[in-house]
mmCIF file of C-alpha atoms in Angstrom:
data_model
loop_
_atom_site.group_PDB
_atom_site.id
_atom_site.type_symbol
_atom_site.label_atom_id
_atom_site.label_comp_id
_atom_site.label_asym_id
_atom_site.label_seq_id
_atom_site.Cartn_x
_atom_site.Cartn_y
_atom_site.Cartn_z
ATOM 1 C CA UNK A 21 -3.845 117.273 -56.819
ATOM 2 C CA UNK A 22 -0.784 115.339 -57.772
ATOM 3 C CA UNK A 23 1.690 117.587 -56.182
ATOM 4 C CA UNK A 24 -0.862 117.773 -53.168
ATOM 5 C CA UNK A 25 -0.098 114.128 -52.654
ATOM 6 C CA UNK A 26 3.375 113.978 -53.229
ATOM 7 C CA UNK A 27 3.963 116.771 -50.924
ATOM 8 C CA UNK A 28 1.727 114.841 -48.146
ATOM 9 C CA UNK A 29 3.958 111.927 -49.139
ATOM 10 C CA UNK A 30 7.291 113.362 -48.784
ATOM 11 C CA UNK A 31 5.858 114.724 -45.054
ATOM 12 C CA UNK A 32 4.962 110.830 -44.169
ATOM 13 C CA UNK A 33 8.444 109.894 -45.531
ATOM 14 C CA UNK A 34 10.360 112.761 -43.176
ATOM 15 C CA UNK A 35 8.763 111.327 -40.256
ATOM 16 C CA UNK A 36 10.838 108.843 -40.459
ATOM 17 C CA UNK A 37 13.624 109.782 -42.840
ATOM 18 C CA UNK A 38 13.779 113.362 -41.829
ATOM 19 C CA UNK A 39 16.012 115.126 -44.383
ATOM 20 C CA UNK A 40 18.649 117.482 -42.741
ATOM 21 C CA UNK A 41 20.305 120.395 -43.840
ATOM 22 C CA UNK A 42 24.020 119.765 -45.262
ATOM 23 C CA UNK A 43 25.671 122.594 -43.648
ATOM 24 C CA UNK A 44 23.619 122.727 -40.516
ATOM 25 C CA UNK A 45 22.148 119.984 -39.712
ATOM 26 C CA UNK A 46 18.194 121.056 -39.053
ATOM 27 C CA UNK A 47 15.622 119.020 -40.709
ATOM 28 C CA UNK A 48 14.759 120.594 -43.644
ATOM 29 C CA UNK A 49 11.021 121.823 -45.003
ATOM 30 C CA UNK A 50 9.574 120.161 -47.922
ATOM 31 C CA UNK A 51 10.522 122.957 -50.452
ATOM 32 C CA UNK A 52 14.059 122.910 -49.083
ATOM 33 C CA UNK A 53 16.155 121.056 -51.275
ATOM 34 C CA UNK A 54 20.124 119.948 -50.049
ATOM 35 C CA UNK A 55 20.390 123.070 -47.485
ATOM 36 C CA UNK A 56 17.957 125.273 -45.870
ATOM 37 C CA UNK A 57 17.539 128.334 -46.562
ATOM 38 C CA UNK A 58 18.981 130.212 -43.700
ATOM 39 C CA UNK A 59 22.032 128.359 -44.471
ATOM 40 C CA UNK A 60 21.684 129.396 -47.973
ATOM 41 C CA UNK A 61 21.377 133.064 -47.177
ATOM 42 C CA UNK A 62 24.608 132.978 -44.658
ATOM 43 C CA UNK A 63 27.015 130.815 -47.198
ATOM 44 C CA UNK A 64 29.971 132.813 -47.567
ATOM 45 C CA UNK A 65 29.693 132.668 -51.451
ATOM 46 C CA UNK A 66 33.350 134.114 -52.731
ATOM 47 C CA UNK A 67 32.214 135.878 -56.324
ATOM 48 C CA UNK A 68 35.687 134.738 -57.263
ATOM 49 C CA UNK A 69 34.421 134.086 -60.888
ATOM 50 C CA UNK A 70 33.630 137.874 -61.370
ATOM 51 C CA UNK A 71 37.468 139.147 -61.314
ATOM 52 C CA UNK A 72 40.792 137.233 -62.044
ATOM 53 C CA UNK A 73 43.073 139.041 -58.920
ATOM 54 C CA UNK A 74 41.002 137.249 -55.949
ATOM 55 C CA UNK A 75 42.370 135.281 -53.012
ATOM 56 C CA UNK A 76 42.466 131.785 -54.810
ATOM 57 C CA UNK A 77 44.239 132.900 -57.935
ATOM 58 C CA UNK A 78 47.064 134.628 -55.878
ATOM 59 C CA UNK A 79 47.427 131.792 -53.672
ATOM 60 C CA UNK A 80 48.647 129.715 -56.841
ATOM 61 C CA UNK A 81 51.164 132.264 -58.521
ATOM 62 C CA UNK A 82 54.337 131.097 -59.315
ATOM 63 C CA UNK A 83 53.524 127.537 -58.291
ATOM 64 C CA UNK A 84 51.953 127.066 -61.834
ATOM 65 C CA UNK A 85 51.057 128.985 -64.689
ATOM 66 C CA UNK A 86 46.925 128.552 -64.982
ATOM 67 C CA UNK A 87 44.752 130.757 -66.637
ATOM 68 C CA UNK A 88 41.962 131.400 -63.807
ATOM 69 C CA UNK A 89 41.581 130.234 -60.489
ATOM 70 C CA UNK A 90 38.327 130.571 -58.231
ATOM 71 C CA UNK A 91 36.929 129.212 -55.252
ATOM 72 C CA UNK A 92 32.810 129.067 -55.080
ATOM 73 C CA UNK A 93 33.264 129.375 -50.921
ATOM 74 C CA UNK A 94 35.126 130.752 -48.312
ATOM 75 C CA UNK A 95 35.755 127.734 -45.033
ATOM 76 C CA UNK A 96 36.590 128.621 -41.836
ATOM 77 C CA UNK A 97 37.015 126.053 -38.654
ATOM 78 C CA UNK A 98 33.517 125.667 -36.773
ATOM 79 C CA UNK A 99 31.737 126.940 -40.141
ATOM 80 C CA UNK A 100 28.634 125.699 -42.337
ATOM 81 C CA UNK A 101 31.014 125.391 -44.469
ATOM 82 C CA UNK A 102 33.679 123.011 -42.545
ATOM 83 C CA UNK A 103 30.741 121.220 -41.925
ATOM 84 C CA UNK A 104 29.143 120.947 -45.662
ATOM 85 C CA UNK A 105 32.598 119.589 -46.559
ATOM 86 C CA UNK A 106 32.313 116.767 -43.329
ATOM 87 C CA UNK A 107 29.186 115.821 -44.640
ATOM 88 C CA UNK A 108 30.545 115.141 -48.763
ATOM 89 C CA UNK A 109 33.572 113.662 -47.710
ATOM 90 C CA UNK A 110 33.481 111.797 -44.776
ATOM 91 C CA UNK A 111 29.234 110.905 -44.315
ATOM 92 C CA UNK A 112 28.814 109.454 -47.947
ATOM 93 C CA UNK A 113 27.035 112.605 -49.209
ATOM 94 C CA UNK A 114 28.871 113.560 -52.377
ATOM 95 C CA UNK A 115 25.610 114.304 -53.988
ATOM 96 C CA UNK A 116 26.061 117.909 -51.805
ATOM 97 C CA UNK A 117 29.312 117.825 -53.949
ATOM 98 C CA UNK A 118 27.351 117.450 -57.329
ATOM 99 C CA UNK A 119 24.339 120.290 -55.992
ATOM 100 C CA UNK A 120 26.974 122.841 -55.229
ATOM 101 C CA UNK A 121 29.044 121.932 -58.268
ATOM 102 C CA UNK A 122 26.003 122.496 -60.214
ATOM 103 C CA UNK A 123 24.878 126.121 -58.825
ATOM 104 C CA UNK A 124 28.131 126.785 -59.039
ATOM 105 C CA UNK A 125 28.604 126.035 -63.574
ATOM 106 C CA UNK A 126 25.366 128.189 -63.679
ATOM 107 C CA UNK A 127 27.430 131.032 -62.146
ATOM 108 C CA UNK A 128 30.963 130.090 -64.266
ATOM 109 C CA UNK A 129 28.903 130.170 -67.542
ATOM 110 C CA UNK A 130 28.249 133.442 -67.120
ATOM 111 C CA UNK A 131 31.939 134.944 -66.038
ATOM 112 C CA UNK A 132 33.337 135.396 -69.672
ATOM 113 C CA UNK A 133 36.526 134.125 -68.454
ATOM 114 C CA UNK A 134 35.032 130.547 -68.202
ATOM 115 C CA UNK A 135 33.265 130.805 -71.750
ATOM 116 C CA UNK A 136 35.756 128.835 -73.201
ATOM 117 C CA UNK A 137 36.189 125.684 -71.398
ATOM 118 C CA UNK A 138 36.125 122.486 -73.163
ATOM 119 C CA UNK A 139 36.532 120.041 -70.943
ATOM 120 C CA UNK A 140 36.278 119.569 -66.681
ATOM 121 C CA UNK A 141 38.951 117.107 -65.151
ATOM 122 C CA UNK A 142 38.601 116.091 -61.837
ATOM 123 C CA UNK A 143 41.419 115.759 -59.067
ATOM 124 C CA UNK A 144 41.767 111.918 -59.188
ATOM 125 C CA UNK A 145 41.783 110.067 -55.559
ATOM 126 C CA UNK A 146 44.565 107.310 -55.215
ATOM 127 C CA UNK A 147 42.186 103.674 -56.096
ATOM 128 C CA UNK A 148 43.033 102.316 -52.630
ATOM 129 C CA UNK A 149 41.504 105.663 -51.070
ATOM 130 C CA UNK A 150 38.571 105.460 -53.665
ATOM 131 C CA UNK A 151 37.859 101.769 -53.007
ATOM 132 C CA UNK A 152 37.769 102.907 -49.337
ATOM 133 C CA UNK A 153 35.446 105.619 -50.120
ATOM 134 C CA UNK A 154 33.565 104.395 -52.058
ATOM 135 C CA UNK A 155 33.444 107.814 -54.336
ATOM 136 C CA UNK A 156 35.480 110.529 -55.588
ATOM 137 C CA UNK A 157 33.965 113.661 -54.142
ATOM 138 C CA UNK A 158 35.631 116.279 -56.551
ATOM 139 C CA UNK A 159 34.263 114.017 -59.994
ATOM 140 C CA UNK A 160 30.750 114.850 -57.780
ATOM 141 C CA UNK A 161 31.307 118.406 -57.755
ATOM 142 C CA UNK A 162 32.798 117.869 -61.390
ATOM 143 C CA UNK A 163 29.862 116.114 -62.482
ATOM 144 C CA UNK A 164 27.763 119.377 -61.443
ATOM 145 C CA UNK A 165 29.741 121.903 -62.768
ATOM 146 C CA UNK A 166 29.847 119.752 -65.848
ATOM 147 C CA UNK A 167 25.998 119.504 -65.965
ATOM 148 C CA UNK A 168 25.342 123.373 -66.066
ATOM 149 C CA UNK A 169 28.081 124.204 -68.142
ATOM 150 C CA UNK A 170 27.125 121.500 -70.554
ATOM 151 C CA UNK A 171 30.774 121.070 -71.190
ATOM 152 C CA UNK A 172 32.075 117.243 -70.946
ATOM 153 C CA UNK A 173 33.552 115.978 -67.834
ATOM 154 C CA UNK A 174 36.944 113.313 -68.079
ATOM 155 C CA UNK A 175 37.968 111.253 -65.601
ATOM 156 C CA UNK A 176 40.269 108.945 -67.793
ATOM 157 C CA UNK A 177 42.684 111.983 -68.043
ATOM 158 C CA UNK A 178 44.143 112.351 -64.896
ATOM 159 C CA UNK A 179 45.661 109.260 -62.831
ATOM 160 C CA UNK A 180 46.932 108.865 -59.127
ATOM 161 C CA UNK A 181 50.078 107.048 -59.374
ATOM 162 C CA UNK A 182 51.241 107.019 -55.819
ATOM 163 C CA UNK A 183 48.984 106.733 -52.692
ATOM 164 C CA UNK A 184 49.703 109.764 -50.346
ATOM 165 C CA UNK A 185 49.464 110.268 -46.425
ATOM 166 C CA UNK A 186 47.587 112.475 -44.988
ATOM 167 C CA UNK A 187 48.189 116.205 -45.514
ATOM 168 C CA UNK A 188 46.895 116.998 -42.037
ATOM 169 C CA UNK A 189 49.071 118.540 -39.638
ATOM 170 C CA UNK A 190 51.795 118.670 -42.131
ATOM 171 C CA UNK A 191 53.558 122.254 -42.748
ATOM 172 C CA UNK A 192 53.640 124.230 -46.098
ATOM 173 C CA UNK A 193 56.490 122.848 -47.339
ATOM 174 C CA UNK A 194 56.230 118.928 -46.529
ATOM 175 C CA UNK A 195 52.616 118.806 -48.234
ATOM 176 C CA UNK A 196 54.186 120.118 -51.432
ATOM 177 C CA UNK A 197 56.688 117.255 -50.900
ATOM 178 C CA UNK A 198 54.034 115.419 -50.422
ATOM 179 C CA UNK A 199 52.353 115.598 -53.362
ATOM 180 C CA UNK A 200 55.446 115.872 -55.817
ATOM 181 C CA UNK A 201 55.098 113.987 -58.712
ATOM 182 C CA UNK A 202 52.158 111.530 -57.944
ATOM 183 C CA UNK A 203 49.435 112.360 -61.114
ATOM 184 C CA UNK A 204 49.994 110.787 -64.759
ATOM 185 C CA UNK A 205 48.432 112.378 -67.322
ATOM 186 C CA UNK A 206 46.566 110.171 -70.338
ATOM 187 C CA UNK A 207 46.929 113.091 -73.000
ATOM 188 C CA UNK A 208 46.760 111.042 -75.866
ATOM 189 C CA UNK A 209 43.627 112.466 -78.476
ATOM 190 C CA UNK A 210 43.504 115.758 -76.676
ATOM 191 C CA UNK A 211 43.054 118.492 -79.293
ATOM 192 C CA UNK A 212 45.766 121.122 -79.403
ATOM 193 C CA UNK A 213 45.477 124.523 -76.905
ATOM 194 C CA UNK A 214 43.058 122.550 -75.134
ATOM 195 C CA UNK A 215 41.583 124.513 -72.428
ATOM 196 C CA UNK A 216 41.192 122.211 -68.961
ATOM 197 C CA UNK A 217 38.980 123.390 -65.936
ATOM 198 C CA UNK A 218 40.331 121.693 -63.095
ATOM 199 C CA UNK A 219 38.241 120.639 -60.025
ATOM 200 C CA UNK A 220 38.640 119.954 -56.681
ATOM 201 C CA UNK A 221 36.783 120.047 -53.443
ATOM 202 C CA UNK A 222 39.215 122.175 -51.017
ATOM 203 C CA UNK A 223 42.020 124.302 -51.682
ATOM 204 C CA UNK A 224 44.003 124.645 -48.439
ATOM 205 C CA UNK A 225 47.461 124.961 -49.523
ATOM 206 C CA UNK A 226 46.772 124.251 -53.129
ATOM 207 C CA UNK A 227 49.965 121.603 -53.000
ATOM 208 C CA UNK A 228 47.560 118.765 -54.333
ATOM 209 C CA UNK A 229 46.230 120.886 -57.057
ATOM 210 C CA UNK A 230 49.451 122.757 -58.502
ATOM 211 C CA UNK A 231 50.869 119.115 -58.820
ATOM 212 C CA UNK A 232 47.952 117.677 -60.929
ATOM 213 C CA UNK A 233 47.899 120.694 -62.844
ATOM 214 C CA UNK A 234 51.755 120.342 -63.458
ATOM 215 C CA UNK A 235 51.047 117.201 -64.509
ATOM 216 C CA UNK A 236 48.391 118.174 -67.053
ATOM 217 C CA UNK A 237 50.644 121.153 -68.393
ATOM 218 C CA UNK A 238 53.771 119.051 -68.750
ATOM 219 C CA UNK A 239 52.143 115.942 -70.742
ATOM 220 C CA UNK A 240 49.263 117.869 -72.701
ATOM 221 C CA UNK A 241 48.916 120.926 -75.061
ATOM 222 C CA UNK A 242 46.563 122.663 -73.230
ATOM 223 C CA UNK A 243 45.452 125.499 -71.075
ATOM 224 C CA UNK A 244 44.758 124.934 -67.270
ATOM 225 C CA UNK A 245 42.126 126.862 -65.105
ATOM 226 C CA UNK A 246 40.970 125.807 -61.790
ATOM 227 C CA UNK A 247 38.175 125.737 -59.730
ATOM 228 C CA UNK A 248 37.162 124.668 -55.851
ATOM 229 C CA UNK A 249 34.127 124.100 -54.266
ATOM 230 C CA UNK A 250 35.610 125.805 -51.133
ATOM 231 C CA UNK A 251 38.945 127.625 -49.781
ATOM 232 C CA UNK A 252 40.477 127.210 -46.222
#
């Protein structure tokens, strides 16, 4: 009976308030959650996690030495995808972020190669970006991931030192110049060898995330692996 009546609730509600899809935009049904399920069923989920030699980790050899890299999916221009990513960064919906990061820790628990993770640090936004913002959509996906993998997330490690412009537009080379040398790392009562998962939402030229990792590798003892929410 109760669920009867929330159900006929949650109807009244999305007459109003319809609740759309994050990738598509469709109104969703009441037992749809974040994204509906045709959406679901045409994601193009990666499988990164299963195997070390895939597209993300490649991308970052020789720009710094992590343990793993994986991506949870594959964006294209025009795609769900692109516009799942609109939506979290740009349309105040980082809780898509936090969903995602979340289905995407139950997956990482069970790659061994992610059995050993002890802590999640998210990419850090510069604090006049975040104040315009309002949020941090890679701590969102971080929170998710952190959630499922009941591992700790820390946002006091990593800082953004230097306020960046825009990647956009910008070739290989000048986003890596870009991005050189703009994270600080708090390392200070980090156990030895510790072993950091580091999130963010895209990986396009992975610029942004090779620095912060630097960063983390240079001022800590630890161990760096990375994961994205999506690859361009």
């Amino acid at each position: 009976m109760k669920s009867e009546l929330n159900k006929l609730f949650s109807d009244f509600v999305s007459i109003f308030f319809p609740r759309e899809c994050g990738c598509c935009g469709c109104v969703l049904k009441y037992q749809e959650k974040f994204i509906c399920v045709a959406c679901d069923f045409h994601l193009p989920y990666t499988n990164f996690h299963e195997y070390s030699d895939n597209d993300t980790a490649r991308q970052l050899w020789g720009k710094a030495p992590v343990e793993e890299a994986c991506s949870f999916l594959l964006m294209q221009k025009d795609s769900r995808v692109e516009h799942l990513i609109y939506q979290i960064k740009y349309n105040n919906q980082p809780f898509l972020a936090e969903y995602f990061g979340y289905l995407y820790g139950l997956k990482l628990i069970e790659a061994n190669a992610y059995q050993n993770i002890d802590c999640i640090v998210p990419v850090p936004l510069h604090k006049s970006k975040l104040r315009k913002r309002g949020y941090n959509q890679s701590t969102y996906f971080g929170r998710g991931l952190s959630r499922a993998m009941e591992i700790p997330l820390r946002e006091d490690i990593l800082v953004r030192k230097k306020a960046t412009i825009s990647q956009t537009g910008k070739g290989r080379l000048d986003r890596y110049e870009n991005v050189n040398d703009i994270f600080d790392c708090q390392a200070t009562g980090l156990p030895a060898n510790v072993h950091i998962l580091l999130v963010d939402d895209v990986l396009t030229t992975g610029a942004t995330i090779v620095s912060a990792a630097l960063a983390l590798l240079d001022a800590a003892d630890c161990r760096v692996s990375i994961a994205t929410l999506a690859r361009a």
